[in-house]
Amino acid sequence: MMSLYAIQLECLISIWGILILLVDAFKPIPNKRTVGYLAAGFVAVALLYSFAMQPVPDTFFHGMFRLDPFALYFKRLFLLALAAVLLMAAEFSPRIESGVAEFYALLMFCAVGMLLIASVNDFILLFVSLELVTITFYVLASYLRRQIPSLEAGTKYLILGALSSGFTVYGIAYIFGTTGTTNFDKLAEILNSQTGPPASAFIFGMLLVLTGLGFKIASVPFQVWAPDVYQGAPTPVTAFLAVGSKAAGFALLLRVLYTGLLPVSLSWNALIAVLAGATLLYGNLGAIPQHNIKRLLGYSSIGHAGYMLMGVAAVNALGAGAVLFYLGQYAFTNLCAFLAIIAVTAATGSDEIPSFSGLGKRSPILGLALFLSMMSLAGIPPLSGFFGKFQLFAAVVQRAQTDSKYYVLAAIGAVAVVISLYFYLGVGRAIYLQEAEDATPIVVSKPMRFGLVVCMVAMIGIGIFQRPLVHASIMAAKVFSLH
Amino acid sequence: MNHLIYLYGTDWGMGQFPICSVWMILFTPLVAAALITLLTGRQKGLSAALSIGAILISFALSLRLFLLFALKGIQHHPHPIQWLVVGNTVRINFGMTTDALALLMLLVVTGVGSAIHIYSLGYMKGDPGFSRFFACMSLFTFSMLGIVISSNFIQIFIFWELVGVSSYLLIGYWFERPSAADAGNKAFLTTRIGDVGMMLGILLLWSHAHTFEFTELKAKLPTLGLPVGTLALIGALIFAGAVGKSAQVPLHVWLPDAMEGPTPVSALIHAATMVAAGVYMLCRISWLILPSQTALWLIAWIGAITALMAATIAIAQNDIKRILAYSTLSQLGYMVMAVGLGGPTQAMFHLTTHAFFKALLFLGAGSVIIALHHEQDIWKMGGLWKKTPITFWTFLIGTLALAGVPPLSGFYSKDEILLLAIERNPMLFVMAVATAFLTAYYMGREVFVVFFGKPRDYHAYDHAQESPWVMTLPLIFLAALSIVAGWYSKVPDFLGPPHEAQRHSSLLTGGLILVPLFGFLVAAKIYWKAEPSDAPVKVALGNLWTLVENKYYFDELYHWIIQYVQGTIAIVCDVFDRWILQRLGIGGLSVGTGLLGRTVRLLQTGSISGYAFLIGLGVTVIIYYAVVR
């Protein structure tokens, strides 16, 4: 029974997804928007329910599954993202030619994979849940199957994703071969008991696993897919990639690095730090010449992976909490941006940045939402992004007290922040300073308006009253034995 | 129980005065300003009543406090409120000084202020911004009272700036007139120049003494053993604040322009309060200035030069209020000179009497202006004494008092300063006597041209009538004070030990009485005729007349400085900014980043096999570095 308690959220979402499929097959509801709103509403209820759940110290399913504060933190984050993405999908549904219900259901199944990822405590479950997420994303990315960009996005994601999955499973085999276990806790025990540097074969396996995770979070050098897929995929899928998939990647990365591989942290932290710096520069520099907002956000998501990798590389309690906080606020910020983009694209049919000109006048709420989210992504106080970046930099600087090379990382991060101002402000300039060619007002539906307001309030609220989220992220980060 | 004593004093019996009432003197006008701004802005009558009621309450409380002190010797020392503490070194209190000096000044500010507030009821009648005017007046009163009661340098500086702000609001009250808005700006900016010096002086003093409190500083200063140069520098820097606020040369240019404000504002700010704040501050910190001969010397000379220069300018002005403005400059010069001669007591005495008669003169001028429907050119007036008798007689009293004709108040206070000057510095005495002569001359000119002779604008003359009682009553009240204020010979003693210059010879006093009479005689000779004109004086003075008529070209000089010096600096900065910073710095950075961005984009070819190759390459490189090396 306890095992069932542990996976109740996963069960709930799966059942609801299957129900949508069945109802649509036997008694279709003509208005697909309503179905989307209903699904979003149900997920919102599940999100509220998740706050009633308590963390459990035990593991489940033979040590594979955990329901600790860390897992719950991520589960709530994924449910939030799912609810918002379903809302977007409902707005987006007129552009999907067929299989709208399946679209919703796939999003939910994908989210189930993410919910599992939050609790992963074993390489086997890691691979299974990761594949559940990735394979549904292959389908989702190419869902607009008559549109070449969407198909192209799906294909690219499929091929490159398969490549990285191959690396991952190969790496898991090496780790199992050298240590004889796939369980994170046992792995940590074994590594702790060893003296001297770990074996080369083990390091080789570890690096291959990290490759797969690097692909998920779009870190250099596994980031090449991100701009193309972000641009080509249907916008709700892009949003889910940016918020859900990225958070899932970080959940795995933190879990693997900070439990199983924590004893050998000295053999990976320098690598993560170097990758963080490279990712920061690549994402922020690459974003400068972009004209398409989804592509811009693709590069931006690479850049933000870089920021969060800074926190991972710090290997301290402050850094782990900072990454969690950053992911939390990043979800609201990015969802806000994508909600606004979907509403604008629905009206203009274009997601090129010039088509956002004069948005402030065409729809004040959309203009404000997009502007605020850009400013939050750029890290301008008092929005939530500022405090997120602040914590990450604080973590790196703390680490730099003992290892002064980390100051270089902090400096690269600072340069990246300055560069990022340039292209985020470019979007802001289009919204408020440039005249629209077509000045007809854009109508925003009520659920959309609600979603936007929630995200904006969260962005400003978290920026000013950081305490609740900081508290939650610190509690979640306490599951790792970091200092 | 302790906090009750703290708030309300120790004894509720007769003769005692609840301490909270002392605070009420200060805060009642602020409350009125807030209420008018927030609540009663639409009800004009109620707004005016609040403002006038507030200052009357302050006046009554000040009077009571003053009488308790003067008659019974009871003094109150409210505890300072600790306001800001930074570490161990910076302690800033919000305190209250109620010594003789402050009490006298409180009385002057609230007394003259009350008369002016009531007068404004009539003067501002029908103005669209009536409520705003009274809110600003109350805010100004609060700020000014704040300066008076301040017990430390930071507090006085804060209120000092508040006075600047509220005077900016009042001078630019008719902001739709560009000249008024400009005058507000000019007043604010010019006084700010002095304030910067004052702040530097305060900080310099603090860096040696580590306290801002007046009482502590006064006790500590002799033990610090400051070098003479430092002491003089501190004195001169703090004096710079007074130069700005009290409109001394070379920062005097704002005061004549400030006449763009409504006349009650001119009376309140430019006669009794704001401009007097500089002199008051010098008296408040006389213990700091008196030990430094250099600072005293500087202050005395600046004051004397201002007094004489402003008086010469006043003889060639044509605006009824501007003449009074230059006269104010001149009298402030007297007061500053008195401080510089080591006589803060005499300065305060003259400040007090001057507040009465100069406010009276301004209000009288306002009454004339209203009677002639906002005509300010004295050459378009004439023969008004029959039409506006009360205004005429009170204006005449003010004129005589200002000129220093016995037995009016101005005689006594000016006499004190002149006697001080002859004793300490004969050169300054000569300048002061010349100023006294000129004062009588230009005031005589104003009176003869405005009130006597034939009316020059018959249309305006025919419609002219005496102002309503809300305006004439304050005139009478101030006229009475202008007469009697000097009689109470204890006023100077009230502030400190009697000065030895009391032992002056009757011959000298007799001589000094003749100076203003001589001035009036000359003025009468030239201007007391049916159709007076400046022509004879112009011929007699020649180029000198052009010079004083153009106010010694100070404005032009400053304009030139701003245009060329500041302009040149601006051009240099602009070139630096445009070519060095923008082209090379920012431009270089932006082009560099842009190029990098394009390079990154080159990697993004869109070909899957290329991407897969890049990922494979990445993995290989990572593994090579981590495992093989």
mmCIF file of N, CA and C in Angstrom, chain B residues 204-246:
data_model
loop_
_atom_site.group_PDB
_atom_site.id
_atom_site.type_symbol
_atom_site.label_atom_id
_atom_site.label_comp_id
_atom_site.label_asym_id
_atom_site.label_seq_id
_atom_site.Cartn_x
_atom_site.Cartn_y
_atom_site.Cartn_z
ATOM 1 N N LEU B 204 33.484 68.261 7.577
ATOM 2 C CA LEU B 204 34.850 68.541 8.014
ATOM 3 C C LEU B 204 34.903 68.705 9.535
ATOM 4 N N LEU B 205 33.920 69.417 10.055
ATOM 5 C CA LEU B 205 33.853 69.608 11.503
ATOM 6 C C LEU B 205 33.643 68.275 12.198
ATOM 7 N N TRP B 206 32.739 67.468 11.617
ATOM 8 C CA TRP B 206 32.435 66.175 12.226
ATOM 9 C C TRP B 206 33.660 65.268 12.237
ATOM 10 N N SER B 207 34.467 65.347 11.150
ATOM 11 C CA SER B 207 35.622 64.462 11.077
ATOM 12 C C SER B 207 36.606 64.754 12.210
ATOM 13 N N HIS B 208 36.543 65.977 12.763
ATOM 14 C CA HIS B 208 37.417 66.287 13.895
ATOM 15 C C HIS B 208 36.741 66.041 15.233
ATOM 16 N N ALA B 209 35.448 66.376 15.308
ATOM 17 C CA ALA B 209 34.786 66.351 16.614
ATOM 18 C C ALA B 209 33.930 65.117 16.835
ATOM 19 N N HIS B 210 33.564 64.397 15.767
ATOM 20 C CA HIS B 210 32.760 63.181 15.858
ATOM 21 C C HIS B 210 31.408 63.383 16.515
ATOM 22 N N THR B 211 30.826 64.540 16.351
ATOM 23 C CA THR B 211 29.452 64.718 16.820
ATOM 24 C C THR B 211 28.836 65.830 15.991
ATOM 25 N N PHE B 212 27.527 65.795 15.892
ATOM 26 C CA PHE B 212 26.815 66.835 15.165
ATOM 27 C C PHE B 212 26.086 67.782 16.110
ATOM 28 N N GLU B 213 25.987 67.409 17.387
ATOM 29 C CA GLU B 213 25.174 68.164 18.336
ATOM 30 C C GLU B 213 25.809 69.527 18.633
ATOM 31 N N PHE B 214 24.992 70.574 18.619
ATOM 32 C CA PHE B 214 25.505 71.914 18.866
ATOM 33 C C PHE B 214 26.113 72.019 20.264
ATOM 34 N N THR B 215 25.367 71.527 21.260
ATOM 35 C CA THR B 215 25.833 71.714 22.640
ATOM 36 C C THR B 215 27.144 70.975 22.870
ATOM 37 N N GLU B 216 27.223 69.732 22.343
ATOM 38 C CA GLU B 216 28.447 68.958 22.515
ATOM 39 C C GLU B 216 29.613 69.619 21.798
ATOM 40 N N LEU B 217 29.332 70.091 20.578
ATOM 41 C CA LEU B 217 30.393 70.734 19.798
ATOM 42 C C LEU B 217 30.913 71.971 20.513
ATOM 43 N N LYS B 218 29.959 72.742 21.046
ATOM 44 C CA LYS B 218 30.329 73.993 21.707
ATOM 45 C C LYS B 218 31.279 73.715 22.874
ATOM 46 N N ALA B 219 30.968 72.647 23.611
ATOM 47 C CA ALA B 219 31.808 72.313 24.760
ATOM 48 C C ALA B 219 33.140 71.712 24.315
ATOM 49 N N LYS B 220 33.108 70.979 23.205
ATOM 50 C CA LYS B 220 34.269 70.211 22.783
ATOM 51 C C LYS B 220 35.279 71.057 22.020
ATOM 52 N N LEU B 221 34.772 72.078 21.324
ATOM 53 C CA LEU B 221 35.604 72.803 20.361
ATOM 54 C C LEU B 221 36.909 73.329 20.964
ATOM 55 N N PRO B 222 36.871 73.992 22.131
ATOM 56 C CA PRO B 222 38.142 74.520 22.670
ATOM 57 C C PRO B 222 39.136 73.422 22.991
ATOM 58 N N THR B 223 38.645 72.218 23.321
ATOM 59 C CA THR B 223 39.563 71.142 23.710
ATOM 60 C C THR B 223 40.152 70.422 22.511
ATOM 61 N N LEU B 224 39.584 70.646 21.334
ATOM 62 C CA LEU B 224 40.066 69.906 20.163
ATOM 63 C C LEU B 224 41.422 70.397 19.687
ATOM 64 N N GLY B 225 41.684 71.688 19.918
ATOM 65 C CA GLY B 225 42.946 72.247 19.451
ATOM 66 C C GLY B 225 43.091 72.228 17.944
ATOM 67 N N LEU B 226 42.028 72.630 17.245
ATOM 68 C CA LEU B 226 42.076 72.635 15.792
ATOM 69 C C LEU B 226 43.053 73.695 15.301
ATOM 70 N N PRO B 227 43.777 73.425 14.209
ATOM 71 C CA PRO B 227 44.642 74.460 13.627
ATOM 72 C C PRO B 227 43.809 75.654 13.164
ATOM 73 N N VAL B 228 44.426 76.828 13.159
ATOM 74 C CA VAL B 228 43.707 78.049 12.790
ATOM 75 C C VAL B 228 43.112 77.919 11.390
ATOM 76 N N GLY B 229 43.925 77.358 10.478
ATOM 77 C CA GLY B 229 43.477 77.244 9.103
ATOM 78 C C GLY B 229 42.230 76.382 8.978
ATOM 79 N N THR B 230 42.222 75.238 9.669
ATOM 80 C CA THR B 230 41.078 74.338 9.604
ATOM 81 C C THR B 230 39.822 75.027 10.126
ATOM 82 N N LEU B 231 39.995 75.717 11.243
ATOM 83 C CA LEU B 231 38.855 76.386 11.851
ATOM 84 C C LEU B 231 38.281 77.428 10.891
ATOM 85 N N ALA B 232 39.184 78.176 10.256
ATOM 86 C CA ALA B 232 38.726 79.193 9.309
ATOM 87 C C ALA B 232 38.023 78.544 8.130
ATOM 88 N N LEU B 233 38.563 77.409 7.673
ATOM 89 C CA LEU B 233 37.968 76.722 6.531
ATOM 90 C C LEU B 233 36.571 76.228 6.872
ATOM 91 N N ILE B 234 36.445 75.621 8.073
ATOM 92 C CA ILE B 234 35.127 75.147 8.498
ATOM 93 C C ILE B 234 34.145 76.308 8.549
ATOM 94 N N GLY B 235 34.610 77.407 9.182
ATOM 95 C CA GLY B 235 33.735 78.574 9.296
ATOM 96 C C GLY B 235 33.320 79.088 7.932
ATOM 97 N N ALA B 236 34.285 79.186 7.009
ATOM 98 C CA ALA B 236 33.981 79.735 5.687
ATOM 99 C C ALA B 236 33.035 78.819 4.932
ATOM 100 N N LEU B 237 33.246 77.484 5.045
ATOM 101 C CA LEU B 237 32.390 76.549 4.316
ATOM 102 C C LEU B 237 30.959 76.612 4.822
ATOM 103 N N ILE B 238 30.809 76.627 6.146
ATOM 104 C CA ILE B 238 29.454 76.684 6.684
ATOM 105 C C ILE B 238 28.822 78.033 6.357
ATOM 106 N N PHE B 239 29.657 79.074 6.357
ATOM 107 C CA PHE B 239 29.156 80.395 5.989
ATOM 108 C C PHE B 239 28.620 80.380 4.548
ATOM 109 N N ALA B 240 29.209 79.528 3.693
ATOM 110 C CA ALA B 240 28.737 79.451 2.308
ATOM 111 C C ALA B 240 27.246 79.131 2.253
ATOM 112 N N GLY B 241 26.788 78.259 3.175
ATOM 113 C CA GLY B 241 25.364 77.966 3.236
ATOM 114 C C GLY B 241 24.565 79.225 3.499
ATOM 115 N N ALA B 242 25.057 80.044 4.427
ATOM 116 C CA ALA B 242 24.362 81.290 4.745
ATOM 117 C C ALA B 242 24.415 82.256 3.578
ATOM 118 N N VAL B 243 25.543 82.259 2.846
ATOM 119 C CA VAL B 243 25.654 83.139 1.679
ATOM 120 C C VAL B 243 24.552 82.813 0.681
ATOM 121 N N GLY B 244 24.310 81.512 0.481
ATOM 122 C CA GLY B 244 23.252 81.126 -0.442
ATOM 123 C C GLY B 244 21.883 81.517 0.067
ATOM 124 N N LYS B 245 21.547 81.095 1.287
ATOM 125 C CA LYS B 245 20.195 81.317 1.797
ATOM 126 C C LYS B 245 19.938 82.796 2.060
ATOM 127 N N SER B 246 20.917 83.511 2.601
ATOM 128 C CA SER B 246 20.703 84.922 2.918
ATOM 129 C C SER B 246 21.094 85.821 1.763
#
